[in-house]
Tab-separated table of N, CA and C in Angstrom:
chain	number	residue	atom	x	y	z
A	285	UNK	N	18.059	-13.708	-64.010
A	285	UNK	CA	17.585	-14.403	-65.031
A	285	UNK	C	18.733	-15.521	-65.838
A	286	UNK	N	18.690	-16.921	-64.867
A	286	UNK	CA	20.083	-17.723	-65.447
A	286	UNK	C	19.224	-18.656	-66.950
A	287	UNK	N	20.794	-18.241	-67.792
A	287	UNK	CA	20.094	-18.796	-68.493
A	287	UNK	C	20.514	-20.269	-69.385
A	288	UNK	N	20.430	-20.700	-69.735
A	288	UNK	CA	21.608	-22.800	-69.941
A	288	UNK	C	23.153	-22.010	-70.617
A	289	UNK	N	23.620	-22.775	-70.552
A	289	UNK	CA	24.492	-22.779	-71.123
A	289	UNK	C	24.491	-23.331	-72.035
A	290	UNK	N	24.115	-23.971	-73.196
A	290	UNK	CA	24.141	-23.967	-74.321
A	290	UNK	C	23.515	-22.245	-75.666
A	291	UNK	N	22.685	-21.690	-74.921
A	291	UNK	CA	22.337	-19.857	-74.914
A	291	UNK	C	23.050	-19.105	-74.524
A	292	UNK	N	24.566	-19.602	-73.406
A	292	UNK	CA	25.225	-18.743	-73.258
A	292	UNK	C	26.601	-18.689	-73.986
A	293	UNK	N	26.479	-19.952	-73.917
A	293	UNK	CA	27.546	-19.659	-75.256
A	293	UNK	C	27.089	-19.566	-76.787
A	294	UNK	N	26.392	-19.960	-77.194
A	294	UNK	CA	25.841	-18.608	-78.009
A	294	UNK	C	26.019	-16.935	-78.275
A	295	UNK	N	25.232	-16.944	-77.017
A	295	UNK	CA	26.033	-15.087	-77.029
A	295	UNK	C	27.439	-14.957	-77.251
A	296	UNK	N	28.460	-15.874	-77.595
A	296	UNK	CA	29.854	-15.796	-76.959
A	296	UNK	C	30.008	-15.919	-78.692
A	297	UNK	N	29.129	-17.186	-78.786
A	297	UNK	CA	29.564	-17.279	-81.019
A	297	UNK	C	29.176	-15.121	-81.658
A	298	UNK	N	27.696	-15.285	-80.990
A	298	UNK	CA	27.417	-14.241	-81.639
A	298	UNK	C	28.166	-12.784	-81.361
A	299	UNK	N	28.503	-12.501	-80.428
A	299	UNK	CA	29.174	-11.229	-80.861
A	299	UNK	C	30.990	-11.726	-81.359
A	300	UNK	N	31.514	-12.816	-81.511
A	300	UNK	CA	32.651	-13.630	-82.001
A	300	UNK	C	31.469	-12.984	-83.572
A	301	UNK	N	30.965	-13.653	-84.066
A	301	UNK	CA	30.362	-13.731	-85.026
A	301	UNK	C	30.536	-11.661	-85.365
A	302	UNK	N	30.152	-11.263	-84.881
A	302	UNK	CA	29.094	-10.149	-85.608
A	302	UNK	C	30.757	-8.989	-85.250
A	303	UNK	N	32.378	-9.419	-84.298
A	303	UNK	CA	33.329	-8.101	-84.708
A	303	UNK	C	33.723	-9.067	-86.307
A	304	UNK	N	33.743	-10.259	-86.457
A	304	UNK	CA	34.214	-10.473	-87.987
A	304	UNK	C	33.017	-10.438	-89.062
A	305	UNK	N	31.862	-9.776	-88.485
A	305	UNK	CA	31.051	-8.944	-89.669
A	305	UNK	C	31.474	-7.354	-90.038
A	306	UNK	N	31.450	-7.291	-88.932
A	306	UNK	CA	32.162	-5.333	-88.608
A	306	UNK	C	33.414	-5.203	-88.944
A	307	UNK	N	34.436	-6.370	-88.906
A	307	UNK	CA	35.749	-6.089	-89.664
A	307	UNK	C	35.902	-5.900	-91.585
A	308	UNK	N	34.874	-6.991	-91.899
A	308	UNK	CA	35.037	-7.338	-93.143
A	308	UNK	C	33.791	-6.543	-93.678
A	309	UNK	N	32.880	-5.416	-92.763
A	309	UNK	CA	32.103	-4.332	-93.888
A	309	UNK	C	33.315	-3.878	-94.236
A	310	UNK	N	33.926	-2.951	-92.350
A	310	UNK	CA	34.387	-1.711	-92.913
A	310	UNK	C	35.951	-1.707	-92.476
A	311	UNK	N	36.286	-3.130	-92.864
A	311	UNK	CA	37.648	-2.855	-93.257
A	311	UNK	C	38.509	-2.920	-92.711
A	312	UNK	N	38.267	-3.329	-91.169
A	312	UNK	CA	38.582	-2.901	-90.345
A	312	UNK	C	40.458	-3.473	-89.791
A	313	UNK	N	41.428	-2.908	-90.134
A	313	UNK	CA	42.359	-3.576	-89.482
A	313	UNK	C	43.241	-4.587	-87.784
A	314	UNK	N	42.382	-5.193	-87.653
A	314	UNK	CA	42.702	-5.919	-86.694
A	314	UNK	C	41.170	-7.288	-86.617
A	315	UNK	N	42.059	-8.269	-85.919
A	315	UNK	CA	40.733	-9.391	-85.728
A	315	UNK	C	39.124	-9.302	-85.523
A	316	UNK	N	38.444	-9.722	-86.364
A	316	UNK	CA	37.055	-9.997	-85.838
A	316	UNK	C	37.119	-10.247	-83.806
A	317	UNK	N	38.231	-11.412	-83.853
A	317	UNK	CA	37.552	-11.884	-82.581
A	317	UNK	C	38.038	-10.949	-81.358
A	318	UNK	N	38.831	-9.874	-81.931
A	318	UNK	CA	38.639	-9.138	-80.650
A	318	UNK	C	38.458	-8.185	-80.779
A	319	UNK	N	37.370	-7.704	-81.813
A	319	UNK	CA	36.359	-6.319	-82.272
A	319	UNK	C	35.126	-7.475	-81.360
A	320	UNK	N	34.991	-8.200	-81.381
A	320	UNK	CA	34.124	-9.114	-80.776
A	320	UNK	C	34.508	-8.628	-79.486
A	321	UNK	N	35.596	-8.724	-78.763
A	321	UNK	CA	35.339	-8.788	-77.636
A	321	UNK	C	35.550	-7.506	-77.197
A	322	UNK	N	35.427	-6.415	-77.582
A	322	UNK	CA	35.446	-5.509	-77.321
A	322	UNK	C	34.272	-5.272	-77.671
A	323	UNK	N	33.291	-5.542	-77.690
A	323	UNK	CA	32.213	-5.039	-77.735
A	323	UNK	C	31.426	-6.321	-77.101
A	324	UNK	N	31.905	-6.819	-76.807
A	324	UNK	CA	31.614	-7.588	-75.132
A	324	UNK	C	31.782	-6.973	-74.328
A	325	UNK	N	33.324	-6.346	-74.244
A	325	UNK	CA	33.287	-5.881	-73.183
A	325	UNK	C	31.896	-4.443	-73.221
A	326	UNK	N	32.203	-3.535	-73.748
A	326	UNK	CA	31.134	-2.428	-74.188
A	326	UNK	C	30.084	-2.340	-73.239
A	327	UNK	N	29.047	-4.021	-74.091
A	327	UNK	CA	27.981	-4.734	-73.912
A	327	UNK	C	27.991	-4.969	-72.032
A	328	UNK	N	28.963	-5.191	-71.629
A	328	UNK	CA	29.093	-5.762	-70.264
A	328	UNK	C	28.726	-4.403	-69.299
A	329	UNK	N	29.326	-3.316	-69.678
A	329	UNK	CA	29.844	-2.292	-69.568
A	329	UNK	C	28.942	-0.928	-69.341
A	330	UNK	N	27.813	-1.139	-69.940
A	330	UNK	CA	27.030	-0.395	-70.024
A	330	UNK	C	25.752	-1.536	-69.620
A	331	UNK	N	26.567	-2.642	-69.284
A	331	UNK	CA	24.771	-3.323	-68.238
A	331	UNK	C	24.044	-3.993	-70.236
A	332	UNK	N	23.923	-3.372	-71.076
A	332	UNK	CA	22.987	-4.321	-72.085
A	332	UNK	C	23.895	-5.938	-71.995
A	333	UNK	N	24.558	-6.756	-71.913
A	333	UNK	CA	24.695	-7.482	-71.390
A	333	UNK	C	24.632	-7.505	-70.035
A	334	UNK	N	24.145	-8.740	-68.872
A	334	UNK	CA	23.872	-9.168	-67.553
A	334	UNK	C	25.116	-9.921	-67.727
A	335	UNK	N	26.217	-9.499	-66.792
A	335	UNK	CA	27.448	-11.235	-67.143
A	335	UNK	C	26.744	-12.637	-66.542
A	336	UNK	N	25.942	-12.586	-65.716
A	336	UNK	CA	24.767	-13.841	-65.396
A	336	UNK	C	24.947	-13.954	-66.950
A	337	UNK	N	24.437	-13.717	-67.634
A	337	UNK	CA	24.103	-14.321	-69.545
A	337	UNK	C	24.959	-15.153	-70.024
A	338	UNK	N	26.400	-14.768	-68.840
A	338	UNK	CA	27.693	-15.520	-69.970
A	338	UNK	C	28.386	-16.253	-69.057
A	339	UNK	N	27.915	-16.159	-67.717
A	339	UNK	CA	29.081	-16.394	-66.923
A	339	UNK	C	29.394	-17.838	-67.285
A	340	UNK	N	28.740	-18.832	-67.192
A	340	UNK	CA	28.964	-20.730	-67.311
A	340	UNK	C	29.925	-20.648	-68.063
A	341	UNK	N	29.337	-19.785	-69.396
A	341	UNK	CA	30.270	-20.280	-70.388
A	341	UNK	C	31.481	-20.086	-70.520
A	342	UNK	N	31.805	-18.418	-70.074
A	342	UNK	CA	33.138	-18.342	-69.507
A	342	UNK	C	33.679	-18.200	-68.743
A	343	UNK	N	33.404	-18.610	-67.922
A	343	UNK	CA	34.188	-19.622	-67.236
A	343	UNK	C	34.704	-21.229	-67.052
A	344	UNK	N	33.459	-21.942	-68.353
A	344	UNK	CA	34.429	-23.551	-69.128
A	344	UNK	C	35.464	-23.002	-69.380
A	345	UNK	N	35.003	-22.108	-70.354
A	345	UNK	CA	36.253	-21.556	-71.676
A	345	UNK	C	37.331	-21.599	-71.285
A	346	UNK	N	37.452	-20.551	-69.986
A	346	UNK	CA	38.840	-20.374	-69.311
A	346	UNK	C	39.259	-21.138	-68.074
A	347	UNK	N	38.361	-21.698	-68.008
A	347	UNK	CA	39.461	-22.979	-67.245
A	347	UNK	C	39.908	-23.796	-68.070
A	348	UNK	N	39.677	-24.055	-69.357
A	348	UNK	CA	40.168	-25.484	-70.817
A	348	UNK	C	40.642	-24.023	-71.585
A	349	UNK	N	41.225	-23.187	-71.256
A	349	UNK	CA	41.915	-22.444	-72.424
A	349	UNK	C	42.894	-23.143	-72.131
A	350	UNK	N	43.662	-23.165	-71.764
A	350	UNK	CA	45.270	-24.366	-71.543
A	350	UNK	C	45.790	-25.306	-72.398
A	351	UNK	N	44.918	-26.383	-72.627
A	351	UNK	CA	44.079	-26.648	-73.242
A	351	UNK	C	44.316	-26.878	-74.594
A	352	UNK	N	43.999	-25.832	-75.256
A	352	UNK	CA	43.171	-24.914	-76.515
A	352	UNK	C	44.814	-25.062	-77.253
A	353	UNK	N	45.927	-24.270	-76.417
A	353	UNK	CA	46.717	-24.149	-76.638
A	353	UNK	C	48.524	-25.596	-77.228
A	354	UNK	N	47.928	-26.783	-76.315
A	354	UNK	CA	48.401	-27.533	-76.678
A	354	UNK	C	49.179	-28.277	-78.192
A	355	UNK	N	48.192	-27.943	-78.237
A	355	UNK	CA	48.121	-28.221	-80.364
A	355	UNK	C	48.872	-27.539	-80.684
A	356	UNK	N	48.729	-26.113	-81.033
A	356	UNK	CA	49.226	-25.183	-81.066
A	356	UNK	C	51.629	-24.847	-80.612
A	357	UNK	N	50.881	-25.523	-80.088
A	357	UNK	CA	52.496	-25.218	-79.126
A	357	UNK	C	53.588	-26.551	-79.154
A	358	UNK	N	52.542	-28.390	-79.099
A	358	UNK	CA	53.079	-28.626	-79.518
A	358	UNK	C	54.027	-28.945	-81.286
A	359	UNK	N	53.080	-28.220	-82.197
A	359	UNK	CA	53.523	-28.362	-83.156
A	359	UNK	C	54.413	-27.725	-83.938
A	360	UNK	N	54.543	-26.566	-83.052
A	360	UNK	CA	56.072	-25.559	-83.136
A	360	UNK	C	56.550	-26.458	-82.685
A	361	UNK	N	57.022	-26.861	-81.723
A	361	UNK	CA	58.625	-27.171	-81.460
A	361	UNK	C	58.151	-28.458	-81.812
A	362	UNK	N	57.892	-29.160	-82.461
A	362	UNK	CA	58.034	-30.434	-83.504
A	362	UNK	C	58.446	-29.981	-84.911
A	363	UNK	N	57.794	-28.661	-85.675
A	363	UNK	CA	58.112	-27.841	-86.544
A	363	UNK	C	59.876	-28.319	-87.272
A	364	UNK	N	59.902	-28.322	-88.172
A	364	UNK	CA	62.184	-28.357	-88.497
A	364	UNK	C	62.462	-26.997	-88.646
A	365	UNK	N	61.552	-25.920	-88.800
A	365	UNK	CA	61.982	-24.237	-89.351
A	365	UNK	C	61.891	-23.867	-88.283
A	366	UNK	N	61.496	-24.359	-87.000
A	366	UNK	CA	60.817	-23.439	-85.497
A	366	UNK	C	62.870	-23.270	-84.728
A	367	UNK	N	63.592	-24.308	-85.120
A	367	UNK	CA	64.731	-24.651	-84.246
A	367	UNK	C	65.793	-23.427	-85.090
A	368	UNK	N	65.799	-23.275	-86.232
A	368	UNK	CA	66.121	-21.716	-87.554
A	368	UNK	C	65.832	-20.539	-87.226
A	369	UNK	N	64.416	-20.349	-86.471
A	369	UNK	CA	63.905	-19.348	-86.507
A	369	UNK	C	64.488	-18.351	-85.037
A	370	UNK	N	63.806	-19.958	-83.888
A	370	UNK	CA	65.082	-19.865	-83.061
A	370	UNK	C	66.256	-18.975	-82.463
A	371	UNK	N	66.725	-18.074	-81.794
A	371	UNK	CA	68.256	-17.255	-81.171
A	371	UNK	C	67.955	-16.998	-79.542
A	372	UNK	N	69.005	-17.185	-80.159
A	372	UNK	CA	69.205	-16.706	-77.631
A	372	UNK	C	67.818	-15.068	-78.005
A	373	UNK	N	68.514	-13.927	-78.314
A	373	UNK	CA	68.008	-13.023	-78.708
A	373	UNK	C	65.956	-13.248	-78.045
A	374	UNK	N	65.466	-14.115	-79.023
A	374	UNK	CA	64.450	-13.667	-79.409
A	374	UNK	C	64.111	-14.924	-78.078
A	375	UNK	N	64.769	-16.555	-77.389
A	375	UNK	CA	64.588	-16.484	-76.262
A	375	UNK	C	64.639	-15.760	-75.539
A	376	UNK	N	65.650	-15.241	-74.557
A	376	UNK	CA	65.709	-13.883	-74.058
A	376	UNK	C	63.705	-13.509	-73.896
A	377	UNK	N	63.635	-12.729	-75.113
A	377	UNK	CA	63.040	-12.232	-75.175
A	377	UNK	C	61.524	-13.227	-74.423
A	378	UNK	N	61.413	-13.942	-75.272
A	378	UNK	CA	60.250	-15.110	-74.326
A	378	UNK	C	60.549	-14.956	-72.732
A	379	UNK	N	60.746	-15.321	-72.129
A	379	UNK	CA	61.448	-15.269	-71.156
A	379	UNK	C	60.652	-14.023	-70.198
A	380	UNK	N	61.610	-13.310	-70.765
A	380	UNK	CA	61.789	-11.412	-69.981
A	380	UNK	C	60.098	-11.767	-70.707
A	381	UNK	N	59.254	-11.501	-71.070
A	381	UNK	CA	58.018	-11.255	-71.124
A	381	UNK	C	57.313	-12.516	-70.458
A	382	UNK	N	58.094	-13.703	-70.684
A	382	UNK	CA	56.458	-14.312	-69.613
A	382	UNK	C	57.421	-13.964	-68.026
A	383	UNK	N	57.493	-13.833	-67.614
A	383	UNK	CA	57.692	-13.034	-66.639
A	383	UNK	C	57.014	-12.281	-66.504
A	384	UNK	N	57.470	-11.434	-66.970
A	384	UNK	CA	56.445	-9.716	-66.868
A	384	UNK	C	55.235	-10.411	-67.311
A	385	UNK	N	54.779	-11.329	-67.641
A	385	UNK	CA	53.147	-11.619	-67.404
A	385	UNK	C	52.563	-12.455	-66.349
A	386	UNK	N	54.091	-13.517	-65.442
A	386	UNK	CA	52.539	-13.478	-64.872
A	386	UNK	C	53.433	-13.037	-64.076
A	387	UNK	N	54.364	-11.991	-62.958
A	387	UNK	CA	54.189	-10.828	-62.388
A	387	UNK	C	53.271	-10.050	-62.812
A	388	UNK	N	52.235	-9.391	-64.015
A	388	UNK	CA	51.194	-8.674	-63.960
A	388	UNK	C	50.676	-9.834	-63.262
A	389	UNK	N	49.737	-10.435	-64.147
A	389	UNK	CA	48.643	-11.700	-63.502
A	389	UNK	C	49.064	-11.404	-62.087
A	390	UNK	N	49.418	-11.839	-61.591
A	390	UNK	CA	50.034	-12.132	-59.886
A	390	UNK	C	49.489	-10.543	-59.209
A	391	UNK	N	50.334	-9.265	-59.428
A	391	UNK	CA	49.556	-8.763	-58.633
A	391	UNK	C	47.990	-8.020	-59.014
A	392	UNK	N	47.859	-8.189	-60.294
A	392	UNK	CA	46.407	-8.052	-60.246
A	392	UNK	C	45.738	-9.078	-60.019
A	393	UNK	N	46.056	-10.406	-59.529
A	393	UNK	CA	44.531	-11.437	-59.201
A	393	UNK	C	45.621	-10.737	-57.857
A	394	UNK	N	46.413	-10.494	-56.963
A	394	UNK	CA	46.416	-9.776	-55.512
A	394	UNK	C	45.262	-8.620	-55.392
A	395	UNK	N	45.931	-7.581	-56.279
A	395	UNK	CA	45.380	-7.331	-55.907
A	395	UNK	C	43.363	-6.619	-55.815
A	396	UNK	N	43.379	-7.610	-56.227
A	396	UNK	CA	41.490	-7.913	-56.553
A	396	UNK	C	41.350	-8.629	-55.200
A	397	UNK	N	41.497	-9.218	-55.002
A	397	UNK	CA	41.289	-10.460	-53.941
A	397	UNK	C	41.190	-9.331	-53.035
A	398	UNK	N	42.124	-8.214	-52.223
A	398	UNK	CA	41.997	-6.992	-51.517
A	398	UNK	C	40.816	-6.353	-51.836
A	399	UNK	N	40.606	-5.824	-52.937
A	399	UNK	CA	39.062	-5.341	-53.576
A	399	UNK	C	37.619	-5.393	-53.012
A	400	UNK	N	38.403	-7.083	-53.134
A	400	UNK	CA	36.221	-8.391	-52.783
A	400	UNK	C	36.221	-8.227	-51.561
A	401	UNK	N	37.646	-8.263	-50.339
A	401	UNK	CA	37.949	-8.268	-49.088
A	401	UNK	C	37.082	-7.187	-48.645
A	402	UNK	N	37.264	-6.324	-49.267
A	402	UNK	CA	37.377	-4.879	-48.409
A	402	UNK	C	35.956	-4.006	-48.938
A	403	UNK	N	35.877	-5.410	-49.358
A	403	UNK	CA	34.447	-4.758	-50.581
A	403	UNK	C	32.779	-5.714	-49.233
A	404	UNK	N	34.101	-7.001	-49.041
A	404	UNK	CA	33.116	-8.276	-47.888
A	404	UNK	C	33.475	-7.891	-47.029
A	405	UNK	N	33.634	-7.179	-46.166
A	405	UNK	CA	33.909	-5.974	-45.157
A	405	UNK	C	32.554	-5.623	-44.404
C-alpha cells in the first residue's frame, strides 16, 4: 500500500509529536525528537510501520537535510561570540570528529552495498 507524500509526512510528524508528548508526560531528559525517532525505529523493526508508508517523505527529507543546516552554520560563523569560543583544542576536536564521521559513514555504506550485492545474487 503506497501512501501519498503528504500522508507519509504526517506519519513522520506524528511520531515527532508522540515523542514530545512522552517526554513532557514522563519528564524524560531527552529531546522529544529523539524519543520520536526511537519510537519510529521500534515501529519499523516490529513492522507496525511499513517502510513504504514513509519512504517518499523520509527520502525527501534526507536528500535536502543539508539545506536545513546552512542558516544555522552561517549564523554561527557570523556571530561575534563564535571567535571567542573557537580555540585550537575545539578546532582539532571538530576536525578529528568530522574525519571519524566521514570514515564511519563511508565504511557503513560500503558494508551495506556489499550486503545488498550479496542478497541480489
